[in-house]
PDB file of C-alpha atoms in Angstrom:
ATOM      1  CA  MET A  12      90.633 112.747  76.454  1.00 61.00           C
ATOM      2  CA  SER A  13      86.963 113.402  77.269  1.00 87.00           C
ATOM      3  CA  ASP A  14      86.050 116.365  79.425  1.00 95.00           C
ATOM      4  CA  ARG A  15      85.754 115.746  83.167  1.00 97.00           C
ATOM      5  CA  LEU A  16      85.344 118.346  85.919  1.00 98.00           C
ATOM      6  CA  MET A  17      86.998 117.859  89.316  1.00 98.00           C
ATOM      7  CA  LEU A  18      85.682 119.841  92.284  1.00 98.00           C
ATOM      8  CA  LEU A  19      87.925 119.994  95.359  1.00 98.00           C
ATOM      9  CA  ASP A  20      86.570 120.441  98.873  1.00 98.00           C
ATOM     10  CA  THR A  21      89.702 122.453  99.495  1.00 98.00           C
ATOM     11  CA  ALA A  22      89.571 122.870 103.273  1.00 97.00           C
ATOM     12  CA  SER A  23      88.919 119.152 103.713  1.00 97.00           C
ATOM     13  CA  LEU A  24      92.055 118.455 101.697  1.00 98.00           C
ATOM     14  CA  TYR A  25      94.399 120.975 103.289  1.00 97.00           C
ATOM     15  CA  PHE A  26      93.342 119.827 106.774  1.00 96.00           C
ATOM     16  CA  ARG A  27      94.151 116.258 105.685  1.00 96.00           C
ATOM     17  CA  ALA A  28      97.495 117.432 104.308  1.00 97.00           C
ATOM     18  CA  PHE A  29      98.340 119.344 107.480  1.00 96.00           C
ATOM     19  CA  TYR A  30      97.737 116.358 109.737  1.00 95.00           C
ATOM     20  CA  GLY A  31      99.128 113.802 107.296  1.00 94.00           C
ATOM     21  CA  VAL A  32     102.424 115.403 106.275  1.00 94.00           C
ATOM     22  CA  PRO A  33     105.178 115.709 108.918  1.00 94.00           C
ATOM     23  CA  ASP A  34     106.215 119.278 109.671  1.00 94.00           C
ATOM     24  CA  LYS A  35     109.865 118.652 108.866  1.00 92.00           C
ATOM     25  CA  VAL A  36     110.491 120.933 105.880  1.00 89.00           C
ATOM     26  CA  ARG A  37     109.918 124.648 106.393  1.00 94.00           C
ATOM     27  CA  ALA A  38     110.394 127.873 104.514  1.00 94.00           C
ATOM     28  CA  ASP A  39     113.578 129.841 105.124  1.00 92.00           C
ATOM     29  CA  ASP A  40     111.786 132.088 107.604  1.00 93.00           C
ATOM     30  CA  GLY A  41     110.634 129.069 109.623  1.00 93.00           C
ATOM     31  CA  THR A  42     107.053 129.058 108.326  1.00 94.00           C
ATOM     32  CA  SER A  43     105.482 125.610 108.246  1.00 96.00           C
ATOM     33  CA  VAL A  44     104.609 124.523 104.706  1.00 97.00           C
ATOM     34  CA  ASN A  45     103.457 120.937 105.283  1.00 97.00           C
ATOM     35  CA  ALA A  46      99.811 121.697 104.424  1.00 98.00           C
ATOM     36  CA  VAL A  47     100.785 123.433 101.186  1.00 98.00           C
ATOM     37  CA  ARG A  48     103.200 120.707 100.153  1.00 98.00           C
ATOM     38  CA  GLY A  49     100.689 118.025 101.073  1.00 97.00           C
ATOM     39  CA  LEU A  50      97.883 119.692  99.117  1.00 98.00           C
ATOM     40  CA  LEU A  51     100.099 119.993  96.041  1.00 98.00           C
ATOM     41  CA  ASP A  52     100.913 116.284  96.297  1.00 98.00           C
ATOM     42  CA  ILE A  53      97.203 115.491  96.666  1.00 98.00           C
ATOM     43  CA  ILE A  54      96.419 117.503  93.532  1.00 98.00           C
ATOM     44  CA  ALA A  55      99.206 115.737  91.630  1.00 98.00           C
ATOM     45  CA  LYS A  56      97.844 112.324  92.639  1.00 97.00           C
ATOM     46  CA  LEU A  57      94.238 113.193  91.824  1.00 98.00           C
ATOM     47  CA  VAL A  58      95.000 114.688  88.428  1.00 98.00           C
ATOM     48  CA  THR A  59      97.272 111.801  87.487  1.00 97.00           C
ATOM     49  CA  SER A  60      94.804 109.142  88.642  1.00 97.00           C
ATOM     50  CA  TYR A  61      91.506 110.586  87.397  1.00 97.00           C
ATOM     51  CA  GLU A  62      92.613 112.814  84.503  1.00 96.00           C
ATOM     52  CA  PRO A  63      90.240 115.771  84.834  1.00 98.00           C
ATOM     53  CA  THR A  64      90.355 118.398  82.107  1.00 97.00           C
ATOM     54  CA  ARG A  65      88.755 121.024  84.342  1.00 98.00           C
ATOM     55  CA  LEU A  66      89.356 121.699  88.022  1.00 98.00           C
ATOM     56  CA  VAL A  67      87.982 124.062  90.665  1.00 98.00           C
ATOM     57  CA  ALA A  68      89.261 124.496  94.209  1.00 98.00           C
ATOM     58  CA  CYS A  69      86.017 125.233  96.078  1.00 98.00           C
ATOM     59  CA  TRP A  70      86.462 127.494  99.083  1.00 98.00           C
ATOM     60  CA  ASP A  71      84.731 128.067 102.429  1.00 97.00           C
ATOM     61  CA  ASP A  72      84.050 131.797 102.334  1.00 97.00           C
ATOM     62  CA  ASP A  73      81.910 131.111 105.405  1.00 97.00           C
ATOM     63  CA  TRP A  74      82.463 127.783 107.155  1.00 97.00           C
ATOM     64  CA  ARG A  75      79.440 128.317 109.477  1.00 97.00           C
ATOM     65  CA  PRO A  76      76.836 130.461 107.725  1.00 97.00           C
ATOM     66  CA  ALA A  77      74.609 132.493 110.034  1.00 96.00           C
ATOM     67  CA  TRP A  78      71.464 131.387 108.200  1.00 97.00           C
ATOM     68  CA  ARG A  79      72.228 127.741 109.021  1.00 97.00           C
ATOM     69  CA  VAL A  80      73.051 128.615 112.641  1.00 97.00           C
ATOM     70  CA  ALA A  81      69.771 130.543 112.946  1.00 97.00           C
ATOM     71  CA  LEU A  82      67.923 127.337 112.073  1.00 98.00           C
ATOM     72  CA  ILE A  83      70.016 124.994 114.256  1.00 97.00           C
ATOM     73  CA  PRO A  84      72.142 126.934 116.802  1.00 96.00           C
ATOM     74  CA  THR A  85      74.293 123.882 117.586  1.00 96.00           C
ATOM     75  CA  TYR A  86      75.472 123.691 113.975  1.00 97.00           C
ATOM     76  CA  LYS A  87      79.295 123.350 114.170  1.00 97.00           C
ATOM     77  CA  ALA A  88      79.171 125.174 117.516  1.00 96.00           C
ATOM     78  CA  HIS A  89      81.807 122.895 119.052  1.00 94.00           C
ATOM     79  CA  ARG A  90      84.397 124.188 116.549  1.00 94.00           C
ATOM     80  CA  VAL A  91      83.911 127.894 117.348  1.00 95.00           C
ATOM     81  CA  VAL A  92      86.618 129.711 119.285  1.00 93.00           C
ATOM     82  CA  GLU A  93      85.229 133.221 118.791  1.00 93.00           C
ATOM     83  CA  LEU A  94      81.794 134.489 117.785  1.00 91.00           C
ATOM     84  CA  VAL A  95      81.934 137.432 115.372  1.00 91.00           C
ATOM     85  CA  ASP A  96      79.050 139.794 114.642  1.00 88.00           C
ATOM     86  CA  GLY A  97      78.486 140.420 110.950  1.00 86.00           C
ATOM     87  CA  ALA A  98      81.295 138.126 109.779  1.00 88.00           C
ATOM     88  CA  PRO A  99      82.183 134.422 109.850  1.00 92.00           C
ATOM     89  CA  ASP A 100      82.900 133.069 113.316  1.00 91.00           C
ATOM     90  CA  VAL A 101      86.477 132.054 114.069  1.00 92.00           C
ATOM     91  CA  GLU A 102      86.998 128.317 113.687  1.00 94.00           C
ATOM     92  CA  GLU A 103      89.332 126.254 115.840  1.00 93.00           C
ATOM     93  CA  VAL A 104      92.303 125.777 113.519  1.00 95.00           C
ATOM     94  CA  PRO A 105      95.941 125.151 114.522  1.00 95.00           C
ATOM     95  CA  ALA A 106      97.976 128.343 114.228  1.00 95.00           C
ATOM     96  CA  ALA A 107     100.528 126.592 112.013  1.00 95.00           C
ATOM     97  CA  LEU A 108      97.749 125.763 109.535  1.00 97.00           C
ATOM     98  CA  THR A 109      96.126 129.191 109.668  1.00 96.00           C
ATOM     99  CA  ALA A 110      99.462 130.729 108.689  1.00 95.00           C
ATOM    100  CA  GLN A 111      99.591 128.538 105.583  1.00 97.00           C
ATOM    101  CA  ILE A 112      96.119 129.216 104.189  1.00 97.00           C
ATOM    102  CA  PRO A 113      97.125 132.400 102.289  1.00 97.00           C
ATOM    103  CA  LEU A 114     100.022 130.449 100.777  1.00 97.00           C
ATOM    104  CA  VAL A 115      97.626 127.668  99.751  1.00 98.00           C
ATOM    105  CA  ARG A 116      95.627 130.228  97.778  1.00 97.00           C
ATOM    106  CA  GLU A 117      98.777 131.728  96.311  1.00 97.00           C
ATOM    107  CA  ALA A 118     100.001 128.320  95.163  1.00 98.00           C
ATOM    108  CA  LEU A 119      96.642 127.484  93.559  1.00 98.00           C
ATOM    109  CA  GLY A 120      96.659 130.864  91.818  1.00 96.00           C
ATOM    110  CA  ALA A 121     100.199 130.420  90.539  1.00 97.00           C
ATOM    111  CA  LEU A 122      99.115 127.130  88.948  1.00 97.00           C
ATOM    112  CA  GLY A 123      96.205 128.891  87.277  1.00 96.00           C
ATOM    113  CA  LEU A 124      93.583 126.841  89.121  1.00 97.00           C
ATOM    114  CA  ALA A 125      90.213 128.445  89.720  1.00 97.00           C
ATOM    115  CA  VAL A 126      89.428 129.142  93.380  1.00 98.00           C
ATOM    116  CA  VAL A 127      85.719 129.764  93.966  1.00 98.00           C
ATOM    117  CA  GLY A 128      83.827 130.665  97.122  1.00 98.00           C
ATOM    118  CA  ALA A 129      80.529 132.394  97.847  1.00 98.00           C
ATOM    119  CA  ALA A 130      79.626 134.864 100.577  1.00 97.00           C
ATOM    120  CA  GLU A 131      77.592 133.369 103.437  1.00 97.00           C
ATOM    121  CA  HIS A 132      78.026 129.865 102.030  1.00 98.00           C
ATOM    122  CA  GLU A 133      80.280 126.874 102.492  1.00 98.00           C
ATOM    123  CA  ALA A 134      82.417 125.123  99.928  1.00 98.00           C
ATOM    124  CA  ASP A 135      79.757 122.372  99.900  1.00 98.00           C
ATOM    125  CA  ASP A 136      77.302 124.854  98.427  1.00 98.00           C
ATOM    126  CA  VAL A 137      79.765 125.950  95.762  1.00 98.00           C
ATOM    127  CA  ILE A 138      80.364 122.295  94.912  1.00 98.00           C
ATOM    128  CA  GLY A 139      76.636 121.628  94.747  1.00 98.00           C
ATOM    129  CA  THR A 140      76.050 124.555  92.419  1.00 98.00           C
ATOM    130  CA  LEU A 141      78.940 123.756  90.090  1.00 98.00           C
ATOM    131  CA  ALA A 142      77.958 120.085  89.961  1.00 98.00           C
ATOM    132  CA  GLU A 143      74.338 121.003  89.249  1.00 98.00           C
ATOM    133  CA  ARG A 144      75.212 123.207  86.300  1.00 97.00           C
ATOM    134  CA  ALA A 145      77.982 120.987  84.891  1.00 97.00           C
ATOM    135  CA  ASP A 146      77.532 119.595  81.393  1.00 95.00           C
ATOM    136  CA  VAL A 147      80.306 116.993  81.791  1.00 97.00           C
ATOM    137  CA  PRO A 148      80.994 114.175  84.297  1.00 98.00           C
ATOM    138  CA  VAL A 149      82.005 115.435  87.745  1.00 98.00           C
ATOM    139  CA  ASP A 150      84.381 114.093  90.397  1.00 98.00           C
ATOM    140  CA  ILE A 151      83.856 115.636  93.861  1.00 98.00           C
ATOM    141  CA  VAL A 152      86.879 115.162  96.130  1.00 98.00           C
ATOM    142  CA  THR A 153      86.058 115.318  99.826  1.00 98.00           C
ATOM    143  CA  GLY A 154      86.166 113.592 103.177  1.00 96.00           C
ATOM    144  CA  ASP A 155      82.671 114.903 104.005  1.00 95.00           C
ATOM    145  CA  ARG A 156      79.824 112.390 103.761  1.00 96.00           C
ATOM    146  CA  ASP A 157      77.276 115.200 103.339  1.00 96.00           C
ATOM    147  CA  LEU A 158      78.308 115.479  99.700  1.00 98.00           C
ATOM    148  CA  PHE A 159      77.076 111.938  99.023  1.00 98.00           C
ATOM    149  CA  GLN A 160      73.713 113.622  98.405  1.00 98.00           C
ATOM    150  CA  LEU A 161      75.115 114.945  95.107  1.00 98.00           C
ATOM    151  CA  VAL A 162      75.969 111.504  93.681  1.00 98.00           C
ATOM    152  CA  ASP A 163      74.073 110.880  90.456  1.00 98.00           C
ATOM    153  CA  ASP A 164      75.067 108.050  88.118  1.00 98.00           C
ATOM    154  CA  ALA A 165      72.774 109.322  85.374  1.00 97.00           C
ATOM    155  CA  ARG A 166      74.698 112.604  85.235  1.00 97.00           C
ATOM    156  CA  GLY A 167      78.128 111.091  85.894  1.00 98.00           C
ATOM    157  CA  ILE A 168      78.507 112.769  89.315  1.00 98.00           C
ATOM    158  CA  ARG A 169      80.502 110.749  91.843  1.00 98.00           C
ATOM    159  CA  VAL A 170      82.477 111.385  95.023  1.00 98.00           C
ATOM    160  CA  ILE A 171      86.139 110.511  95.445  1.00 98.00           C
ATOM    161  CA  TYR A 172      86.064 109.929  99.193  1.00 98.00           C
ATOM    162  CA  THR A 173      89.257 110.614 101.136  1.00 97.00           C
ATOM    163  CA  ALA A 174      88.258 109.551 104.653  1.00 92.00           C
ATOM    164  CA  ARG A 175      90.523 106.482 104.601  1.00 89.00           C
ATOM    165  CA  GLY A 176      93.503 108.424 103.273  1.00 90.00           C
ATOM    166  CA  MET A 177      94.931 109.257  99.876  1.00 93.00           C
ATOM    167  CA  SER A 178      96.267 105.742  99.411  1.00 91.00           C
ATOM    168  CA  ASN A 179      92.794 104.278 100.013  1.00 94.00           C
ATOM    169  CA  LEU A 180      90.512 106.520  97.973  1.00 97.00           C
ATOM    170  CA  GLU A 181      86.965 105.258  97.512  1.00 97.00           C
ATOM    171  CA  ILE A 182      84.709 105.945  94.564  1.00 98.00           C
ATOM    172  CA  ILE A 183      81.209 106.664  95.833  1.00 98.00           C
ATOM    173  CA  ASP A 184      78.507 106.160  93.237  1.00 98.00           C
ATOM    174  CA  ASP A 185      74.844 105.196  93.568  1.00 98.00           C
ATOM    175  CA  ALA A 186      75.696 101.556  94.231  1.00 98.00           C
ATOM    176  CA  ALA A 187      78.223 102.485  96.931  1.00 98.00           C
ATOM    177  CA  VAL A 188      75.675 104.660  98.778  1.00 98.00           C
ATOM    178  CA  GLN A 189      73.127 101.839  98.584  1.00 98.00           C
ATOM    179  CA  ALA A 190      75.667  99.308  99.841  1.00 97.00           C
ATOM    180  CA  ARG A 191      76.782 101.514 102.749  1.00 97.00           C
ATOM    181  CA  TYR A 192      73.435 102.774 103.989  1.00 97.00           C
ATOM    182  CA  GLY A 193      70.618 100.938 102.207  1.00 97.00           C
ATOM    183  CA  ILE A 194      69.310 104.164 100.672  1.00 98.00           C
ATOM    184  CA  ARG A 195      69.488 105.982  97.354  1.00 97.00           C
ATOM    185  CA  ALA A 196      71.897 108.880  97.022  1.00 98.00           C
ATOM    186  CA  ASP A 197      68.988 111.273  96.514  1.00 97.00           C
ATOM    187  CA  GLN A 198      67.709 110.218  99.959  1.00 98.00           C
ATOM    188  CA  TYR A 199      70.999 110.944 101.705  1.00 98.00           C
ATOM    189  CA  ALA A 200      70.143 114.461 102.941  1.00 97.00           C
ATOM    190  CA  ASP A 201      66.920 113.232 104.591  1.00 98.00           C
ATOM    191  CA  PHE A 202      68.841 110.265 106.000  1.00 98.00           C
ATOM    192  CA  ALA A 203      71.463 112.604 107.511  1.00 97.00           C
ATOM    193  CA  ALA A 204      68.790 114.860 108.999  1.00 97.00           C
ATOM    194  CA  LEU A 205      67.135 111.877 110.699  1.00 97.00           C
ATOM    195  CA  ARG A 206      70.352 110.243 111.886  1.00 96.00           C
ATOM    196  CA  GLY A 207      72.103 113.450 112.881  1.00 95.00           C
ATOM    197  CA  ASP A 208      75.834 114.103 112.804  1.00 93.00           C
ATOM    198  CA  PRO A 209      77.763 114.992 115.982  1.00 92.00           C
ATOM    199  CA  SER A 210      80.719 116.219 113.890  1.00 90.00           C
ATOM    200  CA  ASP A 211      78.475 119.003 112.552  1.00 94.00           C
ATOM    201  CA  GLY A 212      76.438 119.550 115.703  1.00 95.00           C
ATOM    202  CA  LEU A 213      73.268 118.100 114.154  1.00 96.00           C
ATOM    203  CA  PRO A 214      71.249 116.350 116.875  1.00 95.00           C
ATOM    204  CA  GLY A 215      69.102 114.178 114.613  1.00 97.00           C
ATOM    205  CA  VAL A 216      65.932 112.534 115.880  1.00 96.00           C
ATOM    206  CA  ALA A 217      66.506 110.962 119.300  1.00 94.00           C
ATOM    207  CA  GLY A 218      66.426 107.188 119.041  1.00 93.00           C
ATOM    208  CA  ILE A 219      66.554 107.083 115.232  1.00 95.00           C
ATOM    209  CA  GLY A 220      69.860 105.647 114.044  1.00 94.00           C
ATOM    210  CA  GLU A 221      71.167 104.687 110.627  1.00 95.00           C
ATOM    211  CA  LYS A 222      69.250 101.408 110.344  1.00 96.00           C
ATOM    212  CA  SER A 223      65.888 102.793 111.406  1.00 95.00           C
ATOM    213  CA  ALA A 224      66.370 105.911 109.253  1.00 97.00           C
ATOM    214  CA  ALA A 225      67.114 103.720 106.229  1.00 97.00           C
ATOM    215  CA  ALA A 226      64.104 101.493 106.930  1.00 96.00           C
ATOM    216  CA  LEU A 227      61.792 104.490 107.245  1.00 96.00           C
ATOM    217  CA  LEU A 228      63.070 105.955 103.978  1.00 97.00           C
ATOM    218  CA  ALA A 229      62.632 102.601 102.231  1.00 95.00           C
ATOM    219  CA  ALA A 230      59.013 102.508 103.413  1.00 95.00           C
ATOM    220  CA  CYS A 231      58.086 106.145 102.926  1.00 96.00           C
ATOM    221  CA  GLY A 232      60.416 107.522 100.243  1.00 96.00           C
ATOM    222  CA  ASP A 233      61.445 110.789 101.832  1.00 97.00           C
ATOM    223  CA  LEU A 234      61.248 112.841 105.011  1.00 97.00           C
ATOM    224  CA  ASP A 235      57.873 114.347 104.139  1.00 96.00           C
ATOM    225  CA  GLY A 236      56.529 110.846 103.601  1.00 96.00           C
ATOM    226  CA  ILE A 237      57.924 109.699 106.948  1.00 96.00           C
ATOM    227  CA  ARG A 238      56.333 112.602 108.788  1.00 96.00           C
ATOM    228  CA  SER A 239      52.989 112.001 107.100  1.00 95.00           C
ATOM    229  CA  ALA A 240      53.161 108.294 107.933  1.00 93.00           C
ATOM    230  CA  ALA A 241      53.942 109.105 111.567  1.00 93.00           C
ATOM    231  CA  ALA A 242      50.912 111.387 111.720  1.00 92.00           C
ATOM    232  CA  ASP A 243      48.458 108.953 110.144  1.00 91.00           C
ATOM    233  CA  VAL A 244      49.949 105.809 111.732  1.00 86.00           C
ATOM    234  CA  SER A 245      50.666 104.163 108.369  1.00 83.00           C
ATOM    235  CA  ALA A 246      54.341 103.220 108.754  1.00 80.00           C
ATOM    236  CA  GLY A 247      57.019 102.707 111.378  1.00 85.00           C
ATOM    237  CA  THR A 248      56.715 101.337 114.890  1.00 89.00           C
ATOM    238  CA  PRO A 249      54.741 103.195 117.575  1.00 92.00           C
ATOM    239  CA  ALA A 250      58.020 104.254 119.209  1.00 92.00           C
ATOM    240  CA  GLN A 251      59.419 105.557 115.909  1.00 93.00           C
ATOM    241  CA  ARG A 252      56.244 107.473 115.130  1.00 93.00           C
ATOM    242  CA  SER A 253      56.312 109.058 118.577  1.00 95.00           C
ATOM    243  CA  LYS A 254      59.931 110.125 118.119  1.00 95.00           C
ATOM    244  CA  ILE A 255      59.305 111.594 114.673  1.00 96.00           C
ATOM    245  CA  ILE A 256      56.337 113.609 115.925  1.00 96.00           C
ATOM    246  CA  ALA A 257      58.245 114.812 119.003  1.00 96.00           C
ATOM    247  CA  ALA A 258      61.084 116.034 116.768  1.00 96.00           C
ATOM    248  CA  GLY A 259      58.745 118.074 114.579  1.00 96.00           C
ATOM    249  CA  GLY A 260      60.414 121.415 115.309  1.00 97.00           C
ATOM    250  CA  TYR A 261      63.843 120.063 114.441  1.00 97.00           C
ATOM    251  CA  LEU A 262      62.591 118.345 111.289  1.00 97.00           C
ATOM    252  CA  ASP A 263      60.982 121.607 110.124  1.00 97.00           C
ATOM    253  CA  VAL A 264      64.429 123.182 109.774  1.00 98.00           C
ATOM    254  CA  ALA A 265      66.981 120.369 109.500  1.00 97.00           C
ATOM    255  CA  PRO A 266      66.541 119.764 105.756  1.00 96.00           C
ATOM    256  CA  SER A 267      67.467 123.363 104.967  1.00 97.00           C
ATOM    257  CA  VAL A 268      70.659 122.999 107.005  1.00 98.00           C
ATOM    258  CA  VAL A 269      71.670 119.591 105.674  1.00 97.00           C
ATOM    259  CA  ARG A 270      70.823 120.020 102.004  1.00 98.00           C
ATOM    260  CA  VAL A 271      73.597 121.450  99.867  1.00 98.00           C
ATOM    261  CA  VAL A 272      72.637 124.623  98.014  1.00 98.00           C
ATOM    262  CA  ARG A 273      72.614 124.007  94.268  1.00 98.00           C
ATOM    263  CA  ASP A 274      71.565 127.359  92.847  1.00 98.00           C
ATOM    264  CA  LEU A 275      74.100 129.966  93.964  1.00 98.00           C
ATOM    265  CA  ASP A 276      74.538 132.924  91.639  1.00 97.00           C
ATOM    266  CA  LEU A 277      78.162 132.215  90.754  1.00 97.00           C
ATOM    267  CA  ALA A 278      79.948 134.166  88.059  1.00 95.00           C
ATOM    268  CA  ALA A 279      81.238 132.295  85.031  1.00 93.00           C
ATOM    269  CA  ILE A 280      84.694 130.840  85.680  1.00 94.00           C
ATOM    270  CA  ASP A 281      87.501 129.478  83.557  1.00 95.00           C
ATOM    271  CA  ASP A 282      87.991 126.038  85.050  1.00 97.00           C
ATOM    272  CA  ARG A 283      90.250 124.614  82.345  1.00 96.00           C
ATOM    273  CA  ILE A 284      93.538 123.062  83.388  1.00 96.00           C
ATOM    274  CA  LEU A 285      96.043 125.060  81.405  1.00 92.00           C
ATOM    275  CA  VAL A 286      99.564 125.648  82.729  1.00 92.00           C
ATOM    276  CA  ASP A 287     101.511 127.752  80.254  1.00 92.00           C
ATOM    277  CA  GLU A 288     105.152 128.796  80.561  1.00 94.00           C
ATOM    278  CA  ASP A 289     104.344 131.945  82.521  1.00 94.00           C
ATOM    279  CA  ARG A 290     102.362 129.963  85.095  1.00 94.00           C
ATOM    280  CA  ALA A 291     105.037 127.294  85.270  1.00 95.00           C
ATOM    281  CA  ASP A 292     107.666 129.970  85.901  1.00 96.00           C
ATOM    282  CA  ALA A 293     105.511 131.667  88.557  1.00 96.00           C
ATOM    283  CA  SER A 294     104.861 128.337  90.275  1.00 97.00           C
ATOM    284  CA  THR A 295     108.534 127.436  90.253  1.00 97.00           C
ATOM    285  CA  ALA A 296     109.492 130.826  91.672  1.00 97.00           C
ATOM    286  CA  LEU A 297     106.894 130.452  94.423  1.00 97.00           C
ATOM    287  CA  ALA A 298     108.219 126.979  95.211  1.00 97.00           C
ATOM    288  CA  GLU A 299     111.767 128.317  95.523  1.00 97.00           C
ATOM    289  CA  ARG A 300     110.662 131.173  97.762  1.00 96.00           C
ATOM    290  CA  TRP A 301     108.675 128.936 100.128  1.00 97.00           C
ATOM    291  CA  ASN A 302     110.646 125.702  99.885  1.00 97.00           C
ATOM    292  CA  LEU A 303     107.814 123.748  98.261  1.00 97.00           C
ATOM    293  CA  GLY A 304     110.336 121.741  96.287  1.00 90.00           C
ATOM    294  CA  SER A 305     109.321 118.464  94.700  1.00 95.00           C
ATOM    295  CA  SER A 306     105.654 118.876  95.709  1.00 97.00           C
ATOM    296  CA  MET A 307     105.231 121.803  93.323  1.00 97.00           C
ATOM    297  CA  SER A 308     107.236 119.955  90.680  1.00 97.00           C
ATOM    298  CA  ARG A 309     104.885 116.967  90.904  1.00 97.00           C
ATOM    299  CA  ALA A 310     101.804 119.184  90.712  1.00 98.00           C
ATOM    300  CA  LEU A 311     103.188 121.001  87.669  1.00 97.00           C
ATOM    301  CA  ALA A 312     104.064 117.749  85.938  1.00 96.00           C
ATOM    302  CA  ALA A 313     100.583 116.330  86.521  1.00 97.00           C
ATOM    303  CA  LEU A 314      98.773 119.470  85.376  1.00 97.00           C
ATOM    304  CA  ARG A 315     100.883 119.807  82.217  1.00 92.00           C
ATOM    305  CA  ARG A 316     100.296 116.251  80.964  1.00 82.00           C
TER     306      ARG A 316
END
């Protein structure tokens, strides 16, 4: 089996598990475990289907970094329930899911899977850095379109996109990005900055939607080229040029918010999938204690293949 690295956008997956798995089975103390069980089943499916030899659960140490908010104050603002000075703001998360997040980490640790986060950065940035420094093909598992910017056929980097559910996974490569949006994957961050994204609180350029953003990128190559063309009247319609110029302040900062960081100073990690007897025993004991049952069994079976 050739080496392949799988990078999990962990929060994206445990949110999907929480909302996708009925809260019928609980631990003996009444704690909900649907997100944990669902995530274990997701891992079992992914490992069985795509056969990675290395795996990292990438973590949001800061889901809304202050440096991004300083550039665009509306960034993810609609998800904040409490602003916190000097620490990550509190995100709107169901209490039943919040209670399970420590158990998610414990389950991943019992299985011997690397869990990696970075202070003042999102899981996206960890994923970007690990993908950038990888020397093997990479599968990025996420429901977040922002990570399409990392797709690179030449380096074997693709996205396994979960937005349509685990039974309808989509492989996003260069051709898929082109087919969806009419742009190259390496243009996706500029495309997202122009178009905006209400789910992340990014306003975009007023009046510039997906089609016009794609057309401008096809004509000008990148955001810098679009802004230059708007200034010297060499591309775009008069209305588009006016909108680009009017959004100058936003476009000065949006790329830094949208682009995934690819050069974090992350310590070396052991990302090999290796479940020995001690880890199998620890995982089984954890499953018995928290009523994780067949979900842990399926994850163990997949990881020990």
